[in-house]
């Protein structure tokens, strides 16, 4: 069995059906499982790792994020933080929590956040709650997505606004007009 991931710490293998990760944090993860026979003759094996995770991508289209927002907190259920390497799916019902710093806007004008989970074989959907939080972890603004479809090796992308105010994709304009009529009352001075 081979497991490769993009996170801190190491993966812990309790059994082929139970692989856990440092602090239960799921990142982009790949796996390979096979039976290998070791004999007297040299043999080569090719191992192609497969992606085991689904990604939820949030693209925020607000023009700016309020200054008091320091991070985004993602709290989600319906996925797993433990991998079953035999079938490549998640095998526990996890309550996952991830914090993300505010990124620089992308070239096309979005703030982009990615979080990962191991989907269950039964195609269970995620319940996702996203909060923009201040330095004390108080919610400044939040949004919930109750039925987020996730599939292994696929990105589920949600795009929209979280904050009230100017919309990135709605033009804002100022209409000008000129009242060019003189006031009929005038100062009459004789010299």
C-alpha positions as protocol buffer text, in pm:
chain_id: "A"
residue {
  index: 1
  type: UNK
  ca { x: 0 y: 0 z: 0 }
}
residue {
  index: 2
  type: UNK
  ca { x: 122 y: 350 z: -89 }
}
residue {
  index: 3
  type: UNK
  ca { x: -31 y: 675 z: 37 }
}
residue {
  index: 4
  type: UNK
  ca { x: 92 y: 1016 z: -74 }
}
residue {
  index: 5
  type: UNK
  ca { x: -50 y: 1339 z: 63 }
}
residue {
  index: 6
  type: UNK
  ca { x: 18 y: 1710 z: 62 }
}
residue {
  index: 7
  type: UNK
  ca { x: -20 y: 1776 z: 435 }
}
residue {
  index: 8
  type: UNK
  ca { x: 185 y: 1822 z: 746 }
}
residue {
  index: 9
  type: UNK
  ca { x: 294 y: 1520 z: 945 }
}
residue {
  index: 10
  type: UNK
  ca { x: 266 y: 1163 z: 833 }
}
residue {
  index: 11
  type: UNK
  ca { x: -18 y: 928 z: 755 }
}
residue {
  index: 12
  type: UNK
  ca { x: -86 y: 657 z: 1014 }
}
residue {
  index: 13
  type: UNK
  ca { x: -187 y: 310 z: 894 }
}
residue {
  index: 14
  type: UNK
  ca { x: -389 y: 117 z: 1153 }
}
residue {
  index: 15
  type: UNK
  ca { x: -507 y: -129 z: 887 }
}
residue {
  index: 16
  type: UNK
  ca { x: -556 y: -120 z: 509 }
}
residue {
  index: 17
  type: UNK
  ca { x: -907 y: 7 z: 577 }
}
residue {
  index: 18
  type: UNK
  ca { x: -804 y: 279 z: 822 }
}
residue {
  index: 19
  type: UNK
  ca { x: -550 y: 545 z: 728 }
}
residue {
  index: 20
  type: UNK
  ca { x: -555 y: 864 z: 935 }
}
residue {
  index: 21
  type: UNK
  ca { x: -370 y: 1190 z: 891 }
}
residue {
  index: 22
  type: UNK
  ca { x: -196 y: 1440 z: 1116 }
}
residue {
  index: 23
  type: UNK
  ca { x: -455 y: 1635 z: 1319 }
}
residue {
  index: 24
  type: UNK
  ca { x: -726 y: 1476 z: 1097 }
}
residue {
  index: 25
  type: UNK
  ca { x: -646 y: 1727 z: 822 }
}
residue {
  index: 26
  type: UNK
  ca { x: -725 y: 1610 z: 471 }
}
residue {
  index: 27
  type: UNK
  ca { x: -522 y: 1748 z: 180 }
}
residue {
  index: 28
  type: UNK
  ca { x: -479 y: 1635 z: -179 }
}
residue {
  index: 29
  type: UNK
  ca { x: -423 y: 1260 z: -127 }
}
residue {
  index: 30
  type: UNK
  ca { x: -337 y: 969 z: -357 }
}
residue {
  index: 31
  type: UNK
  ca { x: -326 y: 596 z: -288 }
}
residue {
  index: 32
  type: UNK
  ca { x: -229 y: 261 z: -438 }
}
residue {
  index: 33
  type: UNK
  ca { x: -305 y: -85 z: -306 }
}
residue {
  index: 34
  type: UNK
  ca { x: -189 y: -418 z: -448 }
}
residue {
  index: 35
  type: UNK
  ca { x: -64 y: -760 z: -345 }
}
residue {
  index: 36
  type: UNK
  ca { x: 298 y: -809 z: -437 }
}
residue {
  index: 37
  type: UNK
  ca { x: 467 y: -1148 z: -453 }
}
residue {
  index: 38
  type: UNK
  ca { x: 832 y: -1150 z: -359 }
}
residue {
  index: 39
  type: UNK
  ca { x: 1024 y: -1440 z: -504 }
}
residue {
  index: 40
  type: UNK
  ca { x: 1374 y: -1538 z: -598 }
}
residue {
  index: 41
  type: UNK
  ca { x: 1361 y: -1367 z: -936 }
}
residue {
  index: 42
  type: UNK
  ca { x: 1368 y: -986 z: -965 }
}
residue {
  index: 43
  type: UNK
  ca { x: 1031 y: -841 z: -1062 }
}
residue {
  index: 44
  type: UNK
  ca { x: 926 y: -487 z: -1148 }
}
residue {
  index: 45
  type: UNK
  ca { x: 590 y: -344 z: -1046 }
}
residue {
  index: 46
  type: UNK
  ca { x: 425 y: -31 z: -1179 }
}
residue {
  index: 47
  type: UNK
  ca { x: 223 y: 156 z: -921 }
}
residue {
  index: 48
  type: UNK
  ca { x: -20 y: 421 z: -1046 }
}
residue {
  index: 49
  type: UNK
  ca { x: -157 y: 622 z: -758 }
}
residue {
  index: 50
  type: UNK
  ca { x: -519 y: 741 z: -777 }
}
residue {
  index: 51
  type: UNK
  ca { x: -665 y: 1053 z: -618 }
}
residue {
  index: 52
  type: UNK
  ca { x: -878 y: 964 z: -315 }
}
residue {
  index: 53
  type: UNK
  ca { x: -1023 y: 1305 z: -231 }
}
residue {
  index: 54
  type: UNK
  ca { x: -1299 y: 1533 z: -347 }
}
residue {
  index: 55
  type: UNK
  ca { x: -1237 y: 1908 z: -343 }
}
residue {
  index: 56
  type: UNK
  ca { x: -1484 y: 2180 z: -246 }
}
residue {
  index: 57
  type: UNK
  ca { x: -1380 y: 2511 z: -399 }
}
residue {
  index: 58
  type: UNK
  ca { x: -1537 y: 2837 z: -287 }
}
residue {
  index: 59
  type: UNK
  ca { x: -1491 y: 3137 z: -518 }
}
residue {
  index: 60
  type: UNK
  ca { x: -1599 y: 3460 z: -350 }
}
residue {
  index: 61
  type: UNK
  ca { x: -1687 y: 3736 z: -596 }
}
residue {
  index: 62
  type: UNK
  ca { x: -1718 y: 4023 z: -348 }
}
residue {
  index: 63
  type: UNK
  ca { x: -1514 y: 4326 z: -452 }
}
residue {
  index: 64
  type: UNK
  ca { x: -1339 y: 4320 z: -116 }
}
residue {
  index: 65
  type: UNK
  ca { x: -1348 y: 4138 z: 214 }
}
residue {
  index: 66
  type: UNK
  ca { x: -1412 y: 4355 z: 522 }
}
residue {
  index: 67
  type: UNK
  ca { x: -1097 y: 4450 z: 713 }
}
residue {
  index: 68
  type: UNK
  ca { x: -1215 y: 4289 z: 1037 }
}
residue {
  index: 69
  type: UNK
  ca { x: -1228 y: 3946 z: 868 }
}
residue {
  index: 70
  type: UNK
  ca { x: -904 y: 3761 z: 944 }
}
residue {
  index: 71
  type: UNK
  ca { x: -981 y: 3406 z: 823 }
}
residue {
  index: 72
  type: UNK
  ca { x: -1250 y: 3181 z: 682 }
}
residue {
  index: 73
  type: UNK
  ca { x: -1369 y: 2879 z: 878 }
}
residue {
  index: 74
  type: UNK
  ca { x: -1510 y: 2579 z: 692 }
}
residue {
  index: 75
  type: UNK
  ca { x: -1711 y: 2332 z: 900 }
}
residue {
  index: 76
  type: UNK
  ca { x: -1851 y: 2034 z: 715 }
}
residue {
  index: 77
  type: UNK
  ca { x: -2004 y: 1693 z: 770 }
}
residue {
  index: 78
  type: UNK
  ca { x: -2088 y: 1411 z: 531 }
}
residue {
  index: 79
  type: UNK
  ca { x: -1732 y: 1327 z: 435 }
}
residue {
  index: 80
  type: UNK
  ca { x: -1448 y: 1148 z: 610 }
}
residue {
  index: 81
  type: UNK
  ca { x: -1102 y: 1234 z: 740 }
}
residue {
  index: 82
  type: UNK
  ca { x: -1007 y: 863 z: 739 }
}
residue {
  index: 83
  type: UNK
  ca { x: -925 y: 671 z: 421 }
}
residue {
  index: 84
  type: UNK
  ca { x: -1004 y: 309 z: 340 }
}
residue {
  index: 85
  type: UNK
  ca { x: -722 y: 212 z: 102 }
}
residue {
  index: 86
  type: UNK
  ca { x: -898 y: -106 z: -9 }
}
residue {
  index: 87
  type: UNK
  ca { x: -1189 y: 76 z: -176 }
}
residue {
  index: 88
  type: UNK
  ca { x: -1046 y: 431 z: -188 }
}
residue {
  index: 89
  type: UNK
  ca { x: -1334 y: 593 z: 2 }
}
residue {
  index: 90
  type: UNK
  ca { x: -1379 y: 753 z: 340 }
}
residue {
  index: 91
  type: UNK
  ca { x: -1498 y: 521 z: 613 }
}
residue {
  index: 92
  type: UNK
  ca { x: -1588 y: 733 z: 917 }
}
residue {
  index: 93
  type: UNK
  ca { x: -1846 y: 1009 z: 955 }
}
residue {
  index: 94
  type: UNK
  ca { x: -1624 y: 1306 z: 1029 }
}
residue {
  index: 95
  type: UNK
  ca { x: -1692 y: 1657 z: 1150 }
}
residue {
  index: 96
  type: UNK
  ca { x: -1425 y: 1842 z: 958 }
}
residue {
  index: 97
  type: UNK
  ca { x: -1306 y: 2194 z: 1038 }
}
residue {
  index: 98
  type: UNK
  ca { x: -1057 y: 2390 z: 830 }
}
residue {
  index: 99
  type: UNK
  ca { x: -931 y: 2747 z: 861 }
}
residue {
  index: 100
  type: UNK
  ca { x: -802 y: 2942 z: 564 }
}
residue {
  index: 101
  type: UNK
  ca { x: -625 y: 3276 z: 549 }
}
residue {
  index: 102
  type: UNK
  ca { x: -756 y: 3533 z: 304 }
}
residue {
  index: 103
  type: UNK
  ca { x: -579 y: 3479 z: -28 }
}
residue {
  index: 104
  type: UNK
  ca { x: -481 y: 3736 z: -285 }
}
residue {
  index: 105
  type: UNK
  ca { x: -752 y: 3779 z: -548 }
}
residue {
  index: 106
  type: UNK
  ca { x: -711 y: 3556 z: -851 }
}
residue {
  index: 107
  type: UNK
  ca { x: -642 y: 3709 z: -1194 }
}
residue {
  index: 108
  type: UNK
  ca { x: -1013 y: 3681 z: -1276 }
}
residue {
  index: 109
  type: UNK
  ca { x: -1119 y: 3861 z: -957 }
}
residue {
  index: 110
  type: UNK
  ca { x: -1209 y: 3590 z: -705 }
}
residue {
  index: 111
  type: UNK
  ca { x: -1097 y: 3497 z: -356 }
}
residue {
  index: 112
  type: UNK
  ca { x: -1048 y: 3119 z: -387 }
}
residue {
  index: 113
  type: UNK
  ca { x: -1056 y: 2866 z: -102 }
}
residue {
  index: 114
  type: UNK
  ca { x: -1011 y: 2486 z: -136 }
}
residue {
  index: 115
  type: UNK
  ca { x: -1093 y: 2218 z: 122 }
}
residue {
  index: 116
  type: UNK
  ca { x: -1083 y: 1838 z: 86 }
}
residue {
  index: 117
  type: UNK
  ca { x: -1263 y: 1530 z: 210 }
}
residue {
  index: 118
  type: UNK
  ca { x: -1268 y: 1157 z: 145 }
}
residue {
  index: 119
  type: UNK
  ca { x: -1616 y: 1093 z: 3 }
}
residue {
  index: 120
  type: UNK
  ca { x: -1815 y: 792 z: 118 }
}
residue {
  index: 121
  type: UNK
  ca { x: -1887 y: 511 z: -126 }
}
residue {
  index: 122
  type: UNK
  ca { x: -2261 y: 577 z: -92 }
}
residue {
  index: 123
  type: UNK
  ca { x: -2228 y: 923 z: -249 }
}
residue {
  index: 124
  type: UNK
  ca { x: -2326 y: 1110 z: 67 }
}
residue {
  index: 125
  type: UNK
  ca { x: -2344 y: 1488 z: 23 }
}
residue {
  index: 126
  type: UNK
  ca { x: -2162 y: 1738 z: 240 }
}
residue {
  index: 127
  type: UNK
  ca { x: -2329 y: 1990 z: 465 }
}
residue {
  index: 128
  type: UNK
  ca { x: -2096 y: 2290 z: 443 }
}
residue {
  index: 129
  type: UNK
  ca { x: -2094 y: 2596 z: 668 }
}
residue {
  index: 130
  type: UNK
  ca { x: -1855 y: 2879 z: 584 }
}
residue {
  index: 131
  type: UNK
  ca { x: -1790 y: 3166 z: 826 }
}
residue {
  index: 132
  type: UNK
  ca { x: -1582 y: 3476 z: 774 }
}
residue {
  index: 133
  type: UNK
  ca { x: -1431 y: 3523 z: 1120 }
}
residue {
  index: 134
  type: UNK
  ca { x: -1253 y: 3801 z: 1306 }
}
residue {
  index: 135
  type: UNK
  ca { x: -938 y: 3770 z: 1517 }
}
residue {
  index: 136
  type: UNK
  ca { x: -1144 y: 3634 z: 1812 }
}
residue {
  index: 137
  type: UNK
  ca { x: -1309 y: 3371 z: 1586 }
}
residue {
  index: 138
  type: UNK
  ca { x: -1645 y: 3549 z: 1596 }
}
residue {
  index: 139
  type: UNK
  ca { x: -1849 y: 3516 z: 1279 }
}
residue {
  index: 140
  type: UNK
  ca { x: -1868 y: 3839 z: 1079 }
}
residue {
  index: 141
  type: UNK
  ca { x: -2075 y: 3680 z: 803 }
}
residue {
  index: 142
  type: UNK
  ca { x: -2162 y: 3322 z: 714 }
}
residue {
  index: 143
  type: UNK
  ca { x: -2332 y: 3105 z: 458 }
}
residue {
  index: 144
  type: UNK
  ca { x: -2453 y: 2744 z: 457 }
}
residue {
  index: 145
  type: UNK
  ca { x: -2475 y: 2494 z: 175 }
}
residue {
  index: 146
  type: UNK
  ca { x: -2681 y: 2194 z: 294 }
}
residue {
  index: 147
  type: UNK
  ca { x: -2644 y: 1960 z: -8 }
}
residue {
  index: 148
  type: UNK
  ca { x: -2296 y: 1978 z: -160 }
}
residue {
  index: 149
  type: UNK
  ca { x: -2236 y: 1689 z: -402 }
}
residue {
  index: 150
  type: UNK
  ca { x: -1888 y: 1538 z: -379 }
}
residue {
  index: 151
  type: UNK
  ca { x: -1721 y: 1268 z: -586 }
}
residue {
  index: 152
  type: UNK
  ca { x: -1372 y: 1125 z: -564 }
}
residue {
  index: 153
  type: UNK
  ca { x: -1130 y: 1304 z: -799 }
}
residue {
  index: 154
  type: UNK
  ca { x: -1378 y: 1585 z: -877 }
}
residue {
  index: 155
  type: UNK
  ca { x: -1398 y: 1952 z: -783 }
}
residue {
  index: 156
  type: UNK
  ca { x: -1730 y: 2094 z: -664 }
}
residue {
  index: 157
  type: UNK
  ca { x: -1713 y: 2469 z: -719 }
}
residue {
  index: 158
  type: UNK
  ca { x: -1945 y: 2726 z: -561 }
}
residue {
  index: 159
  type: UNK
  ca { x: -1921 y: 3088 z: -676 }
}
residue {
  index: 160
  type: UNK
  ca { x: -2094 y: 3391 z: -528 }
}
residue {
  index: 161
  type: UNK
  ca { x: -2096 y: 3673 z: -277 }
}
residue {
  index: 162
  type: UNK
  ca { x: -2092 y: 3647 z: 98 }
}
residue {
  index: 163
  type: UNK
  ca { x: -2085 y: 4011 z: 204 }
}
residue {
  index: 164
  type: UNK
  ca { x: -2345 y: 4280 z: 144 }
}
residue {
  index: 165
  type: UNK
  ca { x: -2237 y: 4576 z: -61 }
}
residue {
  index: 166
  type: UNK
  ca { x: -2087 y: 4632 z: -401 }
}
residue {
  index: 167
  type: UNK
  ca { x: -2116 y: 4337 z: -635 }
}
residue {
  index: 168
  type: UNK
  ca { x: -1815 y: 4249 z: -842 }
}
residue {
  index: 169
  type: UNK
  ca { x: -2020 y: 4157 z: -1147 }
}
residue {
  index: 170
  type: UNK
  ca { x: -2280 y: 4436 z: -1119 }
}
residue {
  index: 171
  type: UNK
  ca { x: -2174 y: 4769 z: -1267 }
}
residue {
  index: 172
  type: UNK
  ca { x: -2193 y: 5065 z: -1033 }
}
residue {
  index: 173
  type: UNK
  ca { x: -2245 y: 5405 z: -1191 }
}
residue {
  index: 174
  type: UNK
  ca { x: -2319 y: 5765 z: -1119 }
}
residue {
  index: 175
  type: UNK
  ca { x: -2571 y: 5947 z: -1338 }
}
residue {
  index: 176
  type: UNK
  ca { x: -2488 y: 6316 z: -1387 }
}
residue {
  index: 177
  type: UNK
  ca { x: -2722 y: 6589 z: -1503 }
}
residue {
  index: 178
  type: UNK
  ca { x: -2679 y: 6966 z: -1519 }
}
residue {
  index: 179
  type: UNK
  ca { x: -2940 y: 7222 z: -1427 }
}
residue {
  index: 180
  type: UNK
  ca { x: -2831 y: 7503 z: -1658 }
}
residue {
  index: 181
  type: UNK
  ca { x: -3113 y: 7747 z: -1576 }
}
residue {
  index: 182
  type: UNK
  ca { x: -3018 y: 8066 z: -1397 }
}
residue {
  index: 183
  type: UNK
  ca { x: -3196 y: 8156 z: -1080 }
}
residue {
  index: 184
  type: UNK
  ca { x: -3432 y: 8442 z: -1173 }
}
residue {
  index: 185
  type: UNK
  ca { x: -3349 y: 8625 z: -851 }
}
residue {
  index: 186
  type: UNK
  ca { x: -3034 y: 8822 z: -903 }
}
residue {
  index: 187
  type: UNK
  ca { x: -2835 y: 9094 z: -741 }
}
residue {
  index: 188
  type: UNK
  ca { x: -2902 y: 9427 z: -902 }
}
residue {
  index: 189
  type: UNK
  ca { x: -2627 y: 9676 z: -833 }
}
residue {
  index: 190
  type: UNK
  ca { x: -2611 y: 10026 z: -983 }
}
residue {
  index: 191
  type: UNK
  ca { x: -2288 y: 10222 z: -987 }
}
